[in-house]
Amino acid sequence: MARMTYEQRRQGLIAKIHVAKTQLALDDDNYRAILQRVTAKSSCAEMNLQELQRVMAEMERLGF
């Protein structure tokens, strides 16, 4: 099996973060506030892999 590319890993984390948003019942304002607090960015599309990993860790801390 081929290794996942950087972009595939990035896109996978973005998808997982969006699932976490839904499961944690976050509205858009609260979701973006978390992104802003953790990375100083308001959209996953602007984030690199490390920033997305930090957001995922925060979602897990919040109960995902």
JSON list of N, CA and C in Angstrom, two decimals:
[
{"chain": "A", "resi": 1, "resn": "MET", "atom": "N", "xyz": [0.84, -1.19, 0.00]},
{"chain": "A", "resi": 1, "resn": "MET", "atom": "CA", "xyz": [0.00, 0.00, 0.00]},
{"chain": "A", "resi": 1, "resn": "MET", "atom": "C", "xyz": [0.88, 1.24, 0.00]},
{"chain": "A", "resi": 2, "resn": "ALA", "atom": "N", "xyz": [0.57, 2.18, -0.85]},
{"chain": "A", "resi": 2, "resn": "ALA", "atom": "CA", "xyz": [1.36, 3.40, -0.97]},
{"chain": "A", "resi": 2, "resn": "ALA", "atom": "C", "xyz": [1.16, 4.29, 0.25]},
{"chain": "A", "resi": 3, "resn": "ARG", "atom": "N", "xyz": [2.19, 5.00, 0.61]},
{"chain": "A", "resi": 3, "resn": "ARG", "atom": "CA", "xyz": [2.09, 5.95, 1.71]},
{"chain": "A", "resi": 3, "resn": "ARG", "atom": "C", "xyz": [1.22, 7.12, 1.30]},
{"chain": "A", "resi": 4, "resn": "MET", "atom": "N", "xyz": [0.51, 7.66, 2.28]},
{"chain": "A", "resi": 4, "resn": "MET", "atom": "CA", "xyz": [-0.33, 8.83, 2.00]},
{"chain": "A", "resi": 4, "resn": "MET", "atom": "C", "xyz": [0.56, 10.04, 1.77]},
{"chain": "A", "resi": 5, "resn": "THR", "atom": "N", "xyz": [0.17, 10.86, 0.84]},
{"chain": "A", "resi": 5, "resn": "THR", "atom": "CA", "xyz": [0.92, 12.09, 0.59]},
{"chain": "A", "resi": 5, "resn": "THR", "atom": "C", "xyz": [0.57, 13.11, 1.68]},
{"chain": "A", "resi": 6, "resn": "TYR", "atom": "N", "xyz": [1.37, 14.14, 1.76]},
{"chain": "A", "resi": 6, "resn": "TYR", "atom": "CA", "xyz": [1.13, 15.23, 2.70]},
{"chain": "A", "resi": 6, "resn": "TYR", "atom": "C", "xyz": [-0.29, 15.77, 2.51]},
{"chain": "A", "resi": 7, "resn": "GLU", "atom": "N", "xyz": [-0.68, 16.01, 1.28]},
{"chain": "A", "resi": 7, "resn": "GLU", "atom": "CA", "xyz": [-2.00, 16.59, 1.00]},
{"chain": "A", "resi": 7, "resn": "GLU", "atom": "C", "xyz": [-3.12, 15.62, 1.37]},
{"chain": "A", "resi": 8, "resn": "GLN", "atom": "N", "xyz": [-2.92, 14.34, 1.15]},
{"chain": "A", "resi": 8, "resn": "GLN", "atom": "CA", "xyz": [-3.94, 13.35, 1.55]},
{"chain": "A", "resi": 8, "resn": "GLN", "atom": "C", "xyz": [-4.10, 13.33, 3.07]},
{"chain": "A", "resi": 9, "resn": "ARG", "atom": "N", "xyz": [-2.99, 13.41, 3.79]},
{"chain": "A", "resi": 9, "resn": "ARG", "atom": "CA", "xyz": [-3.06, 13.45, 5.25]},
{"chain": "A", "resi": 9, "resn": "ARG", "atom": "C", "xyz": [-3.76, 14.72, 5.72]},
{"chain": "A", "resi": 10, "resn": "ARG", "atom": "N", "xyz": [-3.46, 15.83, 5.07]},
{"chain": "A", "resi": 10, "resn": "ARG", "atom": "CA", "xyz": [-4.09, 17.11, 5.38]},
{"chain": "A", "resi": 10, "resn": "ARG", "atom": "C", "xyz": [-5.60, 17.04, 5.17]},
{"chain": "A", "resi": 11, "resn": "GLN", "atom": "N", "xyz": [-6.00, 16.55, 4.01]},
{"chain": "A", "resi": 11, "resn": "GLN", "atom": "CA", "xyz": [-7.42, 16.46, 3.68]},
{"chain": "A", "resi": 11, "resn": "GLN", "atom": "C", "xyz": [-8.15, 15.50, 4.62]},
{"chain": "A", "resi": 12, "resn": "GLY", "atom": "N", "xyz": [-7.49, 14.42, 5.00]},
{"chain": "A", "resi": 12, "resn": "GLY", "atom": "CA", "xyz": [-8.08, 13.48, 5.95]},
{"chain": "A", "resi": 12, "resn": "GLY", "atom": "C", "xyz": [-8.33, 14.11, 7.30]},
{"chain": "A", "resi": 13, "resn": "LEU", "atom": "N", "xyz": [-7.38, 14.91, 7.77]},
{"chain": "A", "resi": 13, "resn": "LEU", "atom": "CA", "xyz": [-7.56, 15.59, 9.05]},
{"chain": "A", "resi": 13, "resn": "LEU", "atom": "C", "xyz": [-8.66, 16.64, 8.97]},
{"chain": "A", "resi": 14, "resn": "ILE", "atom": "N", "xyz": [-8.75, 17.35, 7.86]},
{"chain": "A", "resi": 14, "resn": "ILE", "atom": "CA", "xyz": [-9.82, 18.34, 7.69]},
{"chain": "A", "resi": 14, "resn": "ILE", "atom": "C", "xyz": [-11.17, 17.64, 7.78]},
{"chain": "A", "resi": 15, "resn": "ALA", "atom": "N", "xyz": [-11.30, 16.49, 7.11]},
{"chain": "A", "resi": 15, "resn": "ALA", "atom": "CA", "xyz": [-12.56, 15.75, 7.16]},
{"chain": "A", "resi": 15, "resn": "ALA", "atom": "C", "xyz": [-12.87, 15.31, 8.59]},
{"chain": "A", "resi": 16, "resn": "LYS", "atom": "N", "xyz": [-11.87, 14.83, 9.31]},
{"chain": "A", "resi": 16, "resn": "LYS", "atom": "CA", "xyz": [-12.07, 14.38, 10.69]},
{"chain": "A", "resi": 16, "resn": "LYS", "atom": "C", "xyz": [-12.47, 15.55, 11.60]},
{"chain": "A", "resi": 17, "resn": "ILE", "atom": "N", "xyz": [-11.86, 16.70, 11.38]},
{"chain": "A", "resi": 17, "resn": "ILE", "atom": "CA", "xyz": [-12.21, 17.90, 12.16]},
{"chain": "A", "resi": 17, "resn": "ILE", "atom": "C", "xyz": [-13.66, 18.28, 11.91]},
{"chain": "A", "resi": 18, "resn": "HIS", "atom": "N", "xyz": [-14.11, 18.17, 10.67]},
{"chain": "A", "resi": 18, "resn": "HIS", "atom": "CA", "xyz": [-15.50, 18.51, 10.37]},
{"chain": "A", "resi": 18, "resn": "HIS", "atom": "C", "xyz": [-16.48, 17.51, 11.01]},
{"chain": "A", "resi": 19, "resn": "VAL", "atom": "N", "xyz": [-16.09, 16.25, 11.09]},
{"chain": "A", "resi": 19, "resn": "VAL", "atom": "CA", "xyz": [-16.90, 15.26, 11.81]},
{"chain": "A", "resi": 19, "resn": "VAL", "atom": "C", "xyz": [-16.96, 15.64, 13.29]},
{"chain": "A", "resi": 20, "resn": "ALA", "atom": "N", "xyz": [-15.82, 16.02, 13.85]},
{"chain": "A", "resi": 20, "resn": "ALA", "atom": "CA", "xyz": [-15.77, 16.43, 15.26]},
{"chain": "A", "resi": 20, "resn": "ALA", "atom": "C", "xyz": [-16.66, 17.63, 15.51]},
{"chain": "A", "resi": 21, "resn": "LYS", "atom": "N", "xyz": [-16.63, 18.59, 14.59]},
{"chain": "A", "resi": 21, "resn": "LYS", "atom": "CA", "xyz": [-17.49, 19.78, 14.72]},
{"chain": "A", "resi": 21, "resn": "LYS", "atom": "C", "xyz": [-18.96, 19.36, 14.84]},
{"chain": "A", "resi": 22, "resn": "THR", "atom": "N", "xyz": [-19.37, 18.45, 13.99]},
{"chain": "A", "resi": 22, "resn": "THR", "atom": "CA", "xyz": [-20.76, 17.97, 14.00]},
{"chain": "A", "resi": 22, "resn": "THR", "atom": "C", "xyz": [-21.06, 17.21, 15.29]},
{"chain": "A", "resi": 23, "resn": "GLN", "atom": "N", "xyz": [-20.19, 16.29, 15.67]},
{"chain": "A", "resi": 23, "resn": "GLN", "atom": "CA", "xyz": [-20.44, 15.47, 16.86]},
{"chain": "A", "resi": 23, "resn": "GLN", "atom": "C", "xyz": [-20.41, 16.30, 18.14]},
{"chain": "A", "resi": 24, "resn": "LEU", "atom": "N", "xyz": [-19.61, 17.36, 18.16]},
{"chain": "A", "resi": 24, "resn": "LEU", "atom": "CA", "xyz": [-19.57, 18.24, 19.33]},
{"chain": "A", "resi": 24, "resn": "LEU", "atom": "C", "xyz": [-20.67, 19.30, 19.28]},
{"chain": "A", "resi": 25, "resn": "ALA", "atom": "N", "xyz": [-21.48, 19.28, 18.23]},
{"chain": "A", "resi": 25, "resn": "ALA", "atom": "CA", "xyz": [-22.61, 20.21, 18.05]},
{"chain": "A", "resi": 25, "resn": "ALA", "atom": "C", "xyz": [-22.15, 21.67, 18.13]},
{"chain": "A", "resi": 26, "resn": "LEU", "atom": "N", "xyz": [-21.02, 21.95, 17.46]},
{"chain": "A", "resi": 26, "resn": "LEU", "atom": "CA", "xyz": [-20.49, 23.32, 17.44]},
{"chain": "A", "resi": 26, "resn": "LEU", "atom": "C", "xyz": [-21.15, 24.11, 16.33]},
{"chain": "A", "resi": 27, "resn": "ASP", "atom": "N", "xyz": [-21.65, 25.29, 16.65]},
{"chain": "A", "resi": 27, "resn": "ASP", "atom": "CA", "xyz": [-22.13, 26.16, 15.58]},
{"chain": "A", "resi": 27, "resn": "ASP", "atom": "C", "xyz": [-20.91, 26.80, 14.91]},
{"chain": "A", "resi": 28, "resn": "ASP", "atom": "N", "xyz": [-21.12, 27.45, 13.79]},
{"chain": "A", "resi": 28, "resn": "ASP", "atom": "CA", "xyz": [-19.99, 27.96, 13.02]},
{"chain": "A", "resi": 28, "resn": "ASP", "atom": "C", "xyz": [-19.16, 28.97, 13.80]},
{"chain": "A", "resi": 29, "resn": "ASP", "atom": "N", "xyz": [-19.82, 29.84, 14.56]},
{"chain": "A", "resi": 29, "resn": "ASP", "atom": "CA", "xyz": [-19.07, 30.85, 15.33]},
{"chain": "A", "resi": 29, "resn": "ASP", "atom": "C", "xyz": [-18.16, 30.20, 16.37]},
{"chain": "A", "resi": 30, "resn": "ASN", "atom": "N", "xyz": [-18.68, 29.23, 17.11]},
{"chain": "A", "resi": 30, "resn": "ASN", "atom": "CA", "xyz": [-17.86, 28.56, 18.12]},
{"chain": "A", "resi": 30, "resn": "ASN", "atom": "C", "xyz": [-16.75, 27.73, 17.49]},
{"chain": "A", "resi": 31, "resn": "TYR", "atom": "N", "xyz": [-17.06, 27.07, 16.39]},
{"chain": "A", "resi": 31, "resn": "TYR", "atom": "CA", "xyz": [-16.06, 26.29, 15.67]},
{"chain": "A", "resi": 31, "resn": "TYR", "atom": "C", "xyz": [-14.91, 27.18, 15.21]},
{"chain": "A", "resi": 32, "resn": "ARG", "atom": "N", "xyz": [-15.24, 28.30, 14.59]},
{"chain": "A", "resi": 32, "resn": "ARG", "atom": "CA", "xyz": [-14.19, 29.21, 14.10]},
{"chain": "A", "resi": 32, "resn": "ARG", "atom": "C", "xyz": [-13.42, 29.85, 15.25]},
{"chain": "A", "resi": 33, "resn": "ALA", "atom": "N", "xyz": [-14.10, 30.06, 16.38]},
{"chain": "A", "resi": 33, "resn": "ALA", "atom": "CA", "xyz": [-13.41, 30.60, 17.56]},
{"chain": "A", "resi": 33, "resn": "ALA", "atom": "C", "xyz": [-12.34, 29.62, 18.05]},
{"chain": "A", "resi": 34, "resn": "ILE", "atom": "N", "xyz": [-12.66, 28.33, 18.00]},
{"chain": "A", "resi": 34, "resn": "ILE", "atom": "CA", "xyz": [-11.68, 27.31, 18.40]},
{"chain": "A", "resi": 34, "resn": "ILE", "atom": "C", "xyz": [-10.50, 27.33, 17.43]},
{"chain": "A", "resi": 35, "resn": "LEU", "atom": "N", "xyz": [-10.78, 27.35, 16.13]},
{"chain": "A", "resi": 35, "resn": "LEU", "atom": "CA", "xyz": [-9.70, 27.39, 15.14]},
{"chain": "A", "resi": 35, "resn": "LEU", "atom": "C", "xyz": [-8.81, 28.61, 15.38]},
{"chain": "A", "resi": 36, "resn": "GLN", "atom": "N", "xyz": [-9.43, 29.75, 15.60]},
{"chain": "A", "resi": 36, "resn": "GLN", "atom": "CA", "xyz": [-8.70, 31.01, 15.81]},
{"chain": "A", "resi": 36, "resn": "GLN", "atom": "C", "xyz": [-7.84, 30.92, 17.07]},
{"chain": "A", "resi": 37, "resn": "ARG", "atom": "N", "xyz": [-8.41, 30.38, 18.15]},
{"chain": "A", "resi": 37, "resn": "ARG", "atom": "CA", "xyz": [-7.69, 30.28, 19.42]},
{"chain": "A", "resi": 37, "resn": "ARG", "atom": "C", "xyz": [-6.49, 29.35, 19.31]},
{"chain": "A", "resi": 38, "resn": "VAL", "atom": "N", "xyz": [-6.66, 28.24, 18.60]},
{"chain": "A", "resi": 38, "resn": "VAL", "atom": "CA", "xyz": [-5.61, 27.23, 18.52]},
{"chain": "A", "resi": 38, "resn": "VAL", "atom": "C", "xyz": [-4.53, 27.59, 17.50]},
{"chain": "A", "resi": 39, "resn": "THR", "atom": "N", "xyz": [-4.93, 28.22, 16.38]},
{"chain": "A", "resi": 39, "resn": "THR", "atom": "CA", "xyz": [-3.96, 28.43, 15.28]},
{"chain": "A", "resi": 39, "resn": "THR", "atom": "C", "xyz": [-3.85, 29.86, 14.78]},
{"chain": "A", "resi": 40, "resn": "ALA", "atom": "N", "xyz": [-4.71, 30.75, 15.28]},
{"chain": "A", "resi": 40, "resn": "ALA", "atom": "CA", "xyz": [-4.77, 32.14, 14.78]},
{"chain": "A", "resi": 40, "resn": "ALA", "atom": "C", "xyz": [-5.24, 32.18, 13.32]},
{"chain": "A", "resi": 41, "resn": "LYS", "atom": "N", "xyz": [-5.93, 31.12, 12.88]},
{"chain": "A", "resi": 41, "resn": "LYS", "atom": "CA", "xyz": [-6.52, 31.07, 11.54]},
{"chain": "A", "resi": 41, "resn": "LYS", "atom": "C", "xyz": [-7.97, 30.64, 11.70]},
{"chain": "A", "resi": 42, "resn": "SER", "atom": "N", "xyz": [-8.85, 31.13, 10.82]},
{"chain": "A", "resi": 42, "resn": "SER", "atom": "CA", "xyz": [-10.27, 30.84, 10.98]},
{"chain": "A", "resi": 42, "resn": "SER", "atom": "C", "xyz": [-10.79, 29.78, 10.01]},
{"chain": "A", "resi": 43, "resn": "SER", "atom": "N", "xyz": [-9.90, 29.18, 9.23]},
{"chain": "A", "resi": 43, "resn": "SER", "atom": "CA", "xyz": [-10.32, 28.17, 8.26]},
{"chain": "A", "resi": 43, "resn": "SER", "atom": "C", "xyz": [-9.28, 27.06, 8.17]},
{"chain": "A", "resi": 44, "resn": "CYS", "atom": "N", "xyz": [-9.76, 25.82, 8.15]},
{"chain": "A", "resi": 44, "resn": "CYS", "atom": "CA", "xyz": [-8.84, 24.68, 8.00]},
{"chain": "A", "resi": 44, "resn": "CYS", "atom": "C", "xyz": [-8.08, 24.74, 6.68]},
{"chain": "A", "resi": 45, "resn": "ALA", "atom": "N", "xyz": [-8.70, 25.31, 5.65]},
{"chain": "A", "resi": 45, "resn": "ALA", "atom": "CA", "xyz": [-8.06, 25.39, 4.34]},
{"chain": "A", "resi": 45, "resn": "ALA", "atom": "C", "xyz": [-6.75, 26.18, 4.39]},
{"chain": "A", "resi": 46, "resn": "GLU", "atom": "N", "xyz": [-6.62, 27.07, 5.35]},
{"chain": "A", "resi": 46, "resn": "GLU", "atom": "CA", "xyz": [-5.42, 27.91, 5.48]},
{"chain": "A", "resi": 46, "resn": "GLU", "atom": "C", "xyz": [-4.32, 27.23, 6.29]},
{"chain": "A", "resi": 47, "resn": "MET", "atom": "N", "xyz": [-4.62, 26.08, 6.89]},
{"chain": "A", "resi": 47, "resn": "MET", "atom": "CA", "xyz": [-3.70, 25.46, 7.86]},
{"chain": "A", "resi": 47, "resn": "MET", "atom": "C", "xyz": [-2.80, 24.42, 7.24]},
{"chain": "A", "resi": 48, "resn": "ASN", "atom": "N", "xyz": [-1.62, 24.30, 7.84]},
{"chain": "A", "resi": 48, "resn": "ASN", "atom": "CA", "xyz": [-0.72, 23.22, 7.46]},
{"chain": "A", "resi": 48, "resn": "ASN", "atom": "C", "xyz": [-1.03, 22.00, 8.33]},
{"chain": "A", "resi": 49, "resn": "LEU", "atom": "N", "xyz": [-0.35, 20.90, 8.09]},
{"chain": "A", "resi": 49, "resn": "LEU", "atom": "CA", "xyz": [-0.63, 19.65, 8.78]},
{"chain": "A", "resi": 49, "resn": "LEU", "atom": "C", "xyz": [-0.47, 19.79, 10.29]},
{"chain": "A", "resi": 50, "resn": "GLN", "atom": "N", "xyz": [0.59, 20.45, 10.73]},
{"chain": "A", "resi": 50, "resn": "GLN", "atom": "CA", "xyz": [0.83, 20.60, 12.17]},
{"chain": "A", "resi": 50, "resn": "GLN", "atom": "C", "xyz": [-0.29, 21.40, 12.84]},
{"chain": "A", "resi": 51, "resn": "GLU", "atom": "N", "xyz": [-0.76, 22.45, 12.20]},
{"chain": "A", "resi": 51, "resn": "GLU", "atom": "CA", "xyz": [-1.86, 23.23, 12.76]},
{"chain": "A", "resi": 51, "resn": "GLU", "atom": "C", "xyz": [-3.14, 22.40, 12.84]},
{"chain": "A", "resi": 52, "resn": "LEU", "atom": "N", "xyz": [-3.40, 21.62, 11.81]},
{"chain": "A", "resi": 52, "resn": "LEU", "atom": "CA", "xyz": [-4.58, 20.75, 11.81]},
{"chain": "A", "resi": 52, "resn": "LEU", "atom": "C", "xyz": [-4.48, 19.71, 12.92]},
{"chain": "A", "resi": 53, "resn": "GLN", "atom": "N", "xyz": [-3.29, 19.20, 13.18]},
{"chain": "A", "resi": 53, "resn": "GLN", "atom": "CA", "xyz": [-3.09, 18.24, 14.26]},
{"chain": "A", "resi": 53, "resn": "GLN", "atom": "C", "xyz": [-3.38, 18.89, 15.61]},
{"chain": "A", "resi": 54, "resn": "ARG", "atom": "N", "xyz": [-3.01, 20.16, 15.77]},
{"chain": "A", "resi": 54, "resn": "ARG", "atom": "CA", "xyz": [-3.30, 20.88, 17.02]},
{"chain": "A", "resi": 54, "resn": "ARG", "atom": "C", "xyz": [-4.80, 21.07, 17.19]},
{"chain": "A", "resi": 55, "resn": "VAL", "atom": "N", "xyz": [-5.50, 21.40, 16.10]},
{"chain": "A", "resi": 55, "resn": "VAL", "atom": "CA", "xyz": [-6.97, 21.54, 16.16]},
{"chain": "A", "resi": 55, "resn": "VAL", "atom": "C", "xyz": [-7.59, 20.20, 16.53]},
{"chain": "A", "resi": 56, "resn": "MET", "atom": "N", "xyz": [-7.13, 19.11, 15.93]},
{"chain": "A", "resi": 56, "resn": "MET", "atom": "CA", "xyz": [-7.68, 17.79, 16.24]},
{"chain": "A", "resi": 56, "resn": "MET", "atom": "C", "xyz": [-7.46, 17.45, 17.71]},
{"chain": "A", "resi": 57, "resn": "ALA", "atom": "N", "xyz": [-6.30, 17.76, 18.24]},
{"chain": "A", "resi": 57, "resn": "ALA", "atom": "CA", "xyz": [-6.03, 17.51, 19.66]},
{"chain": "A", "resi": 57, "resn": "ALA", "atom": "C", "xyz": [-6.99, 18.30, 20.54]},
{"chain": "A", "resi": 58, "resn": "GLU", "atom": "N", "xyz": [-7.29, 19.51, 20.15]},
{"chain": "A", "resi": 58, "resn": "GLU", "atom": "CA", "xyz": [-8.23, 20.34, 20.91]},
{"chain": "A", "resi": 58, "resn": "GLU", "atom": "C", "xyz": [-9.64, 19.75, 20.83]},
{"chain": "A", "resi": 59, "resn": "MET", "atom": "N", "xyz": [-10.05, 19.28, 19.65]},
{"chain": "A", "resi": 59, "resn": "MET", "atom": "CA", "xyz": [-11.37, 18.65, 19.51]},
{"chain": "A", "resi": 59, "resn": "MET", "atom": "C", "xyz": [-11.46, 17.42, 20.41]},
{"chain": "A", "resi": 60, "resn": "GLU", "atom": "N", "xyz": [-10.38, 16.65, 20.49]},
{"chain": "A", "resi": 60, "resn": "GLU", "atom": "CA", "xyz": [-10.35, 15.47, 21.36]},
{"chain": "A", "resi": 60, "resn": "GLU", "atom": "C", "xyz": [-10.44, 15.89, 22.82]},
{"chain": "A", "resi": 61, "resn": "ARG", "atom": "N", "xyz": [-9.75, 16.96, 23.17]},
{"chain": "A", "resi": 61, "resn": "ARG", "atom": "CA", "xyz": [-9.81, 17.47, 24.54]},
{"chain": "A", "resi": 61, "resn": "ARG", "atom": "C", "xyz": [-11.23, 17.88, 24.90]},
{"chain": "A", "resi": 62, "resn": "LEU", "atom": "N", "xyz": [-11.97, 18.40, 23.92]},
{"chain": "A", "resi": 62, "resn": "LEU", "atom": "CA", "xyz": [-13.33, 18.84, 24.14]},
{"chain": "A", "resi": 62, "resn": "LEU", "atom": "C", "xyz": [-14.35, 17.70, 24.15]},
{"chain": "A", "resi": 63, "resn": "GLY", "atom": "N", "xyz": [-13.89, 16.47, 23.88]},
{"chain": "A", "resi": 63, "resn": "GLY", "atom": "CA", "xyz": [-14.77, 15.31, 24.00]},
{"chain": "A", "resi": 63, "resn": "GLY", "atom": "C", "xyz": [-15.02, 14.51, 22.75]},
{"chain": "A", "resi": 64, "resn": "PHE", "atom": "N", "xyz": [-14.37, 14.85, 21.66]},
{"chain": "A", "resi": 64, "resn": "PHE", "atom": "CA", "xyz": [-14.56, 14.08, 20.43]},
{"chain": "A", "resi": 64, "resn": "PHE", "atom": "C", "xyz": [-13.87, 12.74, 20.54]}
]
